[in-house]
Amino acid sequence: MKDKLQEYAELGLGSRLKRLSEFVMKEIQIVYTSCNIDFDPYLFPIFKIIIDQGHTTTTDIQEKLLYTQPAITQALKKLMEKGLVEYKIDTSDKRKKLFQLTKKGNETYQIMIPLWKVIDQEVTTLTTFSSSNLADHITHFESKLREKPLHQQILEKYTS
């Protein structure tokens, strides 16, 4: 059966990117769950900014990721509920909250380092393709994902 979004070519690009994003997030969630890691893939960018910065504010996160303030607030709340992130009030500006990893957050990060390396390698392998346009590149990526589920590729490499 022909994929209608592929038939729409560039007109369907936004819908295809959204579908592909949701699919990849679902596949990565399967990986985390299989590895007994309590983490949501959509939290990755904000979690990684906090890791890279040591401590950061919502404004810093917004400037680096170009996310909306409500999206950042929601993700930070989820990270705090999971016990991965905490905040302290900035001593020089009492209005600022400085977000940082908790002990559990750092332990989770240490567990995820080798897994993220495998995820990065597998996604890079699937997305390395020369194409004259983005729609063709996405078609190639989608076809590779249909050959073998992404979570299976990652878990096979990670557990070997």
JSON list of N, CA and C in Angstrom, two decimals, residues 25-76:
[
{"chain": "A", "resi": 25, "resn": "MET", "atom": "N", "xyz": [10.42, 8.63, 18.82]},
{"chain": "A", "resi": 25, "resn": "MET", "atom": "CA", "xyz": [10.24, 8.77, 20.28]},
{"chain": "A", "resi": 25, "resn": "MET", "atom": "C", "xyz": [9.67, 7.48, 20.87]},
{"chain": "A", "resi": 26, "resn": "LYS", "atom": "N", "xyz": [8.70, 6.89, 20.19]},
{"chain": "A", "resi": 26, "resn": "LYS", "atom": "CA", "xyz": [8.09, 5.64, 20.68]},
{"chain": "A", "resi": 26, "resn": "LYS", "atom": "C", "xyz": [9.14, 4.51, 20.70]},
{"chain": "A", "resi": 27, "resn": "GLU", "atom": "N", "xyz": [9.95, 4.44, 19.67]},
{"chain": "A", "resi": 27, "resn": "GLU", "atom": "CA", "xyz": [10.99, 3.41, 19.59]},
{"chain": "A", "resi": 27, "resn": "GLU", "atom": "C", "xyz": [12.04, 3.59, 20.69]},
{"chain": "A", "resi": 28, "resn": "ILE", "atom": "N", "xyz": [12.43, 4.82, 20.95]},
{"chain": "A", "resi": 28, "resn": "ILE", "atom": "CA", "xyz": [13.42, 5.08, 22.00]},
{"chain": "A", "resi": 28, "resn": "ILE", "atom": "C", "xyz": [12.82, 4.80, 23.37]},
{"chain": "A", "resi": 29, "resn": "GLN", "atom": "N", "xyz": [11.52, 5.06, 23.54]},
{"chain": "A", "resi": 29, "resn": "GLN", "atom": "CA", "xyz": [10.86, 4.72, 24.81]},
{"chain": "A", "resi": 29, "resn": "GLN", "atom": "C", "xyz": [10.90, 3.22, 25.05]},
{"chain": "A", "resi": 30, "resn": "ILE", "atom": "N", "xyz": [10.72, 2.44, 24.00]},
{"chain": "A", "resi": 30, "resn": "ILE", "atom": "CA", "xyz": [10.81, 0.98, 24.13]},
{"chain": "A", "resi": 30, "resn": "ILE", "atom": "C", "xyz": [12.22, 0.59, 24.59]},
{"chain": "A", "resi": 31, "resn": "VAL", "atom": "N", "xyz": [13.23, 1.26, 24.07]},
{"chain": "A", "resi": 31, "resn": "VAL", "atom": "CA", "xyz": [14.62, 0.98, 24.46]},
{"chain": "A", "resi": 31, "resn": "VAL", "atom": "C", "xyz": [14.80, 1.28, 25.95]},
{"chain": "A", "resi": 32, "resn": "TYR", "atom": "N", "xyz": [14.39, 2.47, 26.39]},
{"chain": "A", "resi": 32, "resn": "TYR", "atom": "CA", "xyz": [14.53, 2.83, 27.81]},
{"chain": "A", "resi": 32, "resn": "TYR", "atom": "C", "xyz": [13.80, 1.84, 28.70]},
{"chain": "A", "resi": 33, "resn": "THR", "atom": "N", "xyz": [12.58, 1.50, 28.33]},
{"chain": "A", "resi": 33, "resn": "THR", "atom": "CA", "xyz": [11.79, 0.56, 29.12]},
{"chain": "A", "resi": 33, "resn": "THR", "atom": "C", "xyz": [12.47, -0.80, 29.18]},
{"chain": "A", "resi": 34, "resn": "SER", "atom": "N", "xyz": [12.97, -1.28, 28.04]},
{"chain": "A", "resi": 34, "resn": "SER", "atom": "CA", "xyz": [13.67, -2.58, 27.99]},
{"chain": "A", "resi": 34, "resn": "SER", "atom": "C", "xyz": [14.92, -2.59, 28.85]},
{"chain": "A", "resi": 35, "resn": "CYS", "atom": "N", "xyz": [15.54, -1.43, 29.01]},
{"chain": "A", "resi": 35, "resn": "CYS", "atom": "CA", "xyz": [16.77, -1.33, 29.82]},
{"chain": "A", "resi": 35, "resn": "CYS", "atom": "C", "xyz": [16.46, -0.91, 31.27]},
{"chain": "A", "resi": 36, "resn": "ASN", "atom": "N", "xyz": [15.17, -0.90, 31.63]},
{"chain": "A", "resi": 36, "resn": "ASN", "atom": "CA", "xyz": [14.73, -0.52, 32.97]},
{"chain": "A", "resi": 36, "resn": "ASN", "atom": "C", "xyz": [15.21, 0.87, 33.37]},
{"chain": "A", "resi": 37, "resn": "ILE", "atom": "N", "xyz": [15.15, 1.80, 32.41]},
{"chain": "A", "resi": 37, "resn": "ILE", "atom": "CA", "xyz": [15.51, 3.19, 32.68]},
{"chain": "A", "resi": 37, "resn": "ILE", "atom": "C", "xyz": [14.22, 4.00, 32.67]},
{"chain": "A", "resi": 38, "resn": "ASP", "atom": "N", "xyz": [13.93, 4.65, 33.78]},
{"chain": "A", "resi": 38, "resn": "ASP", "atom": "CA", "xyz": [12.71, 5.45, 33.91]},
{"chain": "A", "resi": 38, "resn": "ASP", "atom": "C", "xyz": [12.98, 6.84, 33.33]},
{"chain": "A", "resi": 39, "resn": "PHE", "atom": "N", "xyz": [12.80, 6.96, 32.02]},
{"chain": "A", "resi": 39, "resn": "PHE", "atom": "CA", "xyz": [13.10, 8.21, 31.33]},
{"chain": "A", "resi": 39, "resn": "PHE", "atom": "C", "xyz": [12.22, 8.32, 30.11]},
{"chain": "A", "resi": 40, "resn": "ASP", "atom": "N", "xyz": [11.82, 9.55, 29.79]},
{"chain": "A", "resi": 40, "resn": "ASP", "atom": "CA", "xyz": [11.00, 9.81, 28.61]},
{"chain": "A", "resi": 40, "resn": "ASP", "atom": "C", "xyz": [11.87, 10.49, 27.55]},
{"chain": "A", "resi": 41, "resn": "PRO", "atom": "N", "xyz": [11.85, 10.00, 26.32]},
{"chain": "A", "resi": 41, "resn": "PRO", "atom": "CA", "xyz": [12.71, 10.56, 25.29]},
{"chain": "A", "resi": 41, "resn": "PRO", "atom": "C", "xyz": [12.53, 12.06, 25.06]},
{"chain": "A", "resi": 42, "resn": "TYR", "atom": "N", "xyz": [11.31, 12.55, 25.22]},
{"chain": "A", "resi": 42, "resn": "TYR", "atom": "CA", "xyz": [11.09, 13.98, 24.96]},
{"chain": "A", "resi": 42, "resn": "TYR", "atom": "C", "xyz": [11.80, 14.86, 26.00]},
{"chain": "A", "resi": 43, "resn": "LEU", "atom": "N", "xyz": [12.21, 14.28, 27.12]},
{"chain": "A", "resi": 43, "resn": "LEU", "atom": "CA", "xyz": [12.94, 15.03, 28.15]},
{"chain": "A", "resi": 43, "resn": "LEU", "atom": "C", "xyz": [14.42, 15.16, 27.83]},
{"chain": "A", "resi": 44, "resn": "PHE", "atom": "N", "xyz": [14.90, 14.41, 26.86]},
{"chain": "A", "resi": 44, "resn": "PHE", "atom": "CA", "xyz": [16.33, 14.36, 26.56]},
{"chain": "A", "resi": 44, "resn": "PHE", "atom": "C", "xyz": [16.96, 15.74, 26.35]},
{"chain": "A", "resi": 45, "resn": "PRO", "atom": "N", "xyz": [16.43, 16.60, 25.47]},
{"chain": "A", "resi": 45, "resn": "PRO", "atom": "CA", "xyz": [17.15, 17.85, 25.21]},
{"chain": "A", "resi": 45, "resn": "PRO", "atom": "C", "xyz": [17.36, 18.71, 26.46]},
{"chain": "A", "resi": 46, "resn": "ILE", "atom": "N", "xyz": [16.34, 18.82, 27.29]},
{"chain": "A", "resi": 46, "resn": "ILE", "atom": "CA", "xyz": [16.47, 19.64, 28.49]},
{"chain": "A", "resi": 46, "resn": "ILE", "atom": "C", "xyz": [17.38, 18.98, 29.51]},
{"chain": "A", "resi": 47, "resn": "PHE", "atom": "N", "xyz": [17.25, 17.68, 29.67]},
{"chain": "A", "resi": 47, "resn": "PHE", "atom": "CA", "xyz": [18.13, 16.92, 30.57]},
{"chain": "A", "resi": 47, "resn": "PHE", "atom": "C", "xyz": [19.59, 17.10, 30.13]},
{"chain": "A", "resi": 48, "resn": "LYS", "atom": "N", "xyz": [19.83, 17.01, 28.84]},
{"chain": "A", "resi": 48, "resn": "LYS", "atom": "CA", "xyz": [21.20, 17.12, 28.31]},
{"chain": "A", "resi": 48, "resn": "LYS", "atom": "C", "xyz": [21.76, 18.53, 28.47]},
{"chain": "A", "resi": 49, "resn": "ILE", "atom": "N", "xyz": [20.92, 19.55, 28.30]},
{"chain": "A", "resi": 49, "resn": "ILE", "atom": "CA", "xyz": [21.37, 20.93, 28.54]},
{"chain": "A", "resi": 49, "resn": "ILE", "atom": "C", "xyz": [21.83, 21.08, 29.99]},
{"chain": "A", "resi": 50, "resn": "ILE", "atom": "N", "xyz": [21.06, 20.53, 30.92]},
{"chain": "A", "resi": 50, "resn": "ILE", "atom": "CA", "xyz": [21.42, 20.61, 32.34]},
{"chain": "A", "resi": 50, "resn": "ILE", "atom": "C", "xyz": [22.73, 19.87, 32.58]},
{"chain": "A", "resi": 51, "resn": "ILE", "atom": "N", "xyz": [22.89, 18.71, 31.97]},
{"chain": "A", "resi": 51, "resn": "ILE", "atom": "CA", "xyz": [24.14, 17.95, 32.09]},
{"chain": "A", "resi": 51, "resn": "ILE", "atom": "C", "xyz": [25.30, 18.79, 31.56]},
{"chain": "A", "resi": 52, "resn": "ASP", "atom": "N", "xyz": [25.15, 19.33, 30.37]},
{"chain": "A", "resi": 52, "resn": "ASP", "atom": "CA", "xyz": [26.23, 20.08, 29.73]},
{"chain": "A", "resi": 52, "resn": "ASP", "atom": "C", "xyz": [26.59, 21.36, 30.46]},
{"chain": "A", "resi": 53, "resn": "GLN", "atom": "N", "xyz": [25.59, 22.02, 31.04]},
{"chain": "A", "resi": 53, "resn": "GLN", "atom": "CA", "xyz": [25.82, 23.31, 31.71]},
{"chain": "A", "resi": 53, "resn": "GLN", "atom": "C", "xyz": [26.20, 23.16, 33.18]},
{"chain": "A", "resi": 54, "resn": "GLY", "atom": "N", "xyz": [25.86, 22.02, 33.79]},
{"chain": "A", "resi": 54, "resn": "GLY", "atom": "CA", "xyz": [26.08, 21.84, 35.22]},
{"chain": "A", "resi": 54, "resn": "GLY", "atom": "C", "xyz": [24.91, 22.38, 36.01]},
{"chain": "A", "resi": 55, "resn": "HIS", "atom": "N", "xyz": [24.52, 23.58, 35.71]},
{"chain": "A", "resi": 55, "resn": "HIS", "atom": "CA", "xyz": [23.29, 24.19, 36.24]},
{"chain": "A", "resi": 55, "resn": "HIS", "atom": "C", "xyz": [22.85, 25.24, 35.23]},
{"chain": "A", "resi": 56, "resn": "THR", "atom": "N", "xyz": [21.55, 25.45, 35.16]},
{"chain": "A", "resi": 56, "resn": "THR", "atom": "CA", "xyz": [21.03, 26.38, 34.15]},
{"chain": "A", "resi": 56, "resn": "THR", "atom": "C", "xyz": [19.67, 26.90, 34.56]},
{"chain": "A", "resi": 57, "resn": "THR", "atom": "N", "xyz": [19.25, 27.95, 33.89]},
{"chain": "A", "resi": 57, "resn": "THR", "atom": "CA", "xyz": [17.93, 28.54, 34.13]},
{"chain": "A", "resi": 57, "resn": "THR", "atom": "C", "xyz": [17.00, 28.19, 32.97]},
{"chain": "A", "resi": 58, "resn": "THR", "atom": "N", "xyz": [15.72, 28.45, 33.19]},
{"chain": "A", "resi": 58, "resn": "THR", "atom": "CA", "xyz": [14.76, 28.20, 32.11]},
{"chain": "A", "resi": 58, "resn": "THR", "atom": "C", "xyz": [15.06, 29.12, 30.93]},
{"chain": "A", "resi": 59, "resn": "THR", "atom": "N", "xyz": [15.50, 30.31, 31.18]},
{"chain": "A", "resi": 59, "resn": "THR", "atom": "CA", "xyz": [15.84, 31.25, 30.10]},
{"chain": "A", "resi": 59, "resn": "THR", "atom": "C", "xyz": [17.00, 30.71, 29.27]},
{"chain": "A", "resi": 60, "resn": "ASP", "atom": "N", "xyz": [18.02, 30.17, 29.94]},
{"chain": "A", "resi": 60, "resn": "ASP", "atom": "CA", "xyz": [19.16, 29.58, 29.22]},
{"chain": "A", "resi": 60, "resn": "ASP", "atom": "C", "xyz": [18.69, 28.42, 28.34]},
{"chain": "A", "resi": 61, "resn": "ILE", "atom": "N", "xyz": [17.84, 27.58, 28.89]},
{"chain": "A", "resi": 61, "resn": "ILE", "atom": "CA", "xyz": [17.31, 26.44, 28.13]},
{"chain": "A", "resi": 61, "resn": "ILE", "atom": "C", "xyz": [16.54, 26.94, 26.92]},
{"chain": "A", "resi": 62, "resn": "GLN", "atom": "N", "xyz": [15.71, 27.95, 27.13]},
{"chain": "A", "resi": 62, "resn": "GLN", "atom": "CA", "xyz": [14.91, 28.50, 26.04]},
{"chain": "A", "resi": 62, "resn": "GLN", "atom": "C", "xyz": [15.80, 29.06, 24.93]},
{"chain": "A", "resi": 63, "resn": "GLU", "atom": "N", "xyz": [16.85, 29.75, 25.29]},
{"chain": "A", "resi": 63, "resn": "GLU", "atom": "CA", "xyz": [17.77, 30.32, 24.30]},
{"chain": "A", "resi": 63, "resn": "GLU", "atom": "C", "xyz": [18.50, 29.24, 23.52]},
{"chain": "A", "resi": 64, "resn": "LYS", "atom": "N", "xyz": [18.85, 28.15, 24.19]},
{"chain": "A", "resi": 64, "resn": "LYS", "atom": "CA", "xyz": [19.61, 27.09, 23.53]},
{"chain": "A", "resi": 64, "resn": "LYS", "atom": "C", "xyz": [18.75, 26.17, 22.67]},
{"chain": "A", "resi": 65, "resn": "LEU", "atom": "N", "xyz": [17.52, 25.90, 23.10]},
{"chain": "A", "resi": 65, "resn": "LEU", "atom": "CA", "xyz": [16.66, 24.93, 22.40]},
{"chain": "A", "resi": 65, "resn": "LEU", "atom": "C", "xyz": [15.56, 25.58, 21.55]},
{"chain": "A", "resi": 66, "resn": "LEU", "atom": "N", "xyz": [15.28, 26.85, 21.81]},
{"chain": "A", "resi": 66, "resn": "LEU", "atom": "CA", "xyz": [14.20, 27.57, 21.13]},
{"chain": "A", "resi": 66, "resn": "LEU", "atom": "C", "xyz": [12.84, 26.90, 21.39]},
{"chain": "A", "resi": 67, "resn": "TYR", "atom": "N", "xyz": [12.67, 26.39, 22.60]},
{"chain": "A", "resi": 67, "resn": "TYR", "atom": "CA", "xyz": [11.40, 25.82, 23.05]},
{"chain": "A", "resi": 67, "resn": "TYR", "atom": "C", "xyz": [10.59, 26.93, 23.70]},
{"chain": "A", "resi": 68, "resn": "THR", "atom": "N", "xyz": [9.29, 26.71, 23.82]},
{"chain": "A", "resi": 68, "resn": "THR", "atom": "CA", "xyz": [8.44, 27.66, 24.53]},
{"chain": "A", "resi": 68, "resn": "THR", "atom": "C", "xyz": [8.66, 27.51, 26.03]},
{"chain": "A", "resi": 69, "resn": "GLN", "atom": "N", "xyz": [8.40, 28.58, 26.76]},
{"chain": "A", "resi": 69, "resn": "GLN", "atom": "CA", "xyz": [8.54, 28.54, 28.21]},
{"chain": "A", "resi": 69, "resn": "GLN", "atom": "C", "xyz": [7.64, 27.47, 28.84]},
{"chain": "A", "resi": 70, "resn": "PRO", "atom": "N", "xyz": [6.36, 27.34, 28.40]},
{"chain": "A", "resi": 70, "resn": "PRO", "atom": "CA", "xyz": [5.52, 26.28, 28.98]},
{"chain": "A", "resi": 70, "resn": "PRO", "atom": "C", "xyz": [6.07, 24.87, 28.73]},
{"chain": "A", "resi": 71, "resn": "ALA", "atom": "N", "xyz": [6.64, 24.63, 27.57]},
{"chain": "A", "resi": 71, "resn": "ALA", "atom": "CA", "xyz": [7.21, 23.31, 27.27]},
{"chain": "A", "resi": 71, "resn": "ALA", "atom": "C", "xyz": [8.39, 23.02, 28.19]},
{"chain": "A", "resi": 72, "resn": "ILE", "atom": "N", "xyz": [9.21, 24.03, 28.42]},
{"chain": "A", "resi": 72, "resn": "ILE", "atom": "CA", "xyz": [10.37, 23.86, 29.31]},
{"chain": "A", "resi": 72, "resn": "ILE", "atom": "C", "xyz": [9.91, 23.62, 30.74]},
{"chain": "A", "resi": 73, "resn": "THR", "atom": "N", "xyz": [8.96, 24.40, 31.18]},
{"chain": "A", "resi": 73, "resn": "THR", "atom": "CA", "xyz": [8.43, 24.25, 32.54]},
{"chain": "A", "resi": 73, "resn": "THR", "atom": "C", "xyz": [7.84, 22.86, 32.74]},
{"chain": "A", "resi": 74, "resn": "GLN", "atom": "N", "xyz": [7.09, 22.38, 31.77]},
{"chain": "A", "resi": 74, "resn": "GLN", "atom": "CA", "xyz": [6.48, 21.06, 31.86]},
{"chain": "A", "resi": 74, "resn": "GLN", "atom": "C", "xyz": [7.55, 19.97, 31.93]},
{"chain": "A", "resi": 75, "resn": "ALA", "atom": "N", "xyz": [8.57, 20.06, 31.10]},
{"chain": "A", "resi": 75, "resn": "ALA", "atom": "CA", "xyz": [9.64, 19.06, 31.10]},
{"chain": "A", "resi": 75, "resn": "ALA", "atom": "C", "xyz": [10.43, 19.10, 32.41]},
{"chain": "A", "resi": 76, "resn": "LEU", "atom": "N", "xyz": [10.72, 20.29, 32.90]},
{"chain": "A", "resi": 76, "resn": "LEU", "atom": "CA", "xyz": [11.44, 20.40, 34.16]},
{"chain": "A", "resi": 76, "resn": "LEU", "atom": "C", "xyz": [10.63, 19.81, 35.31]}
]
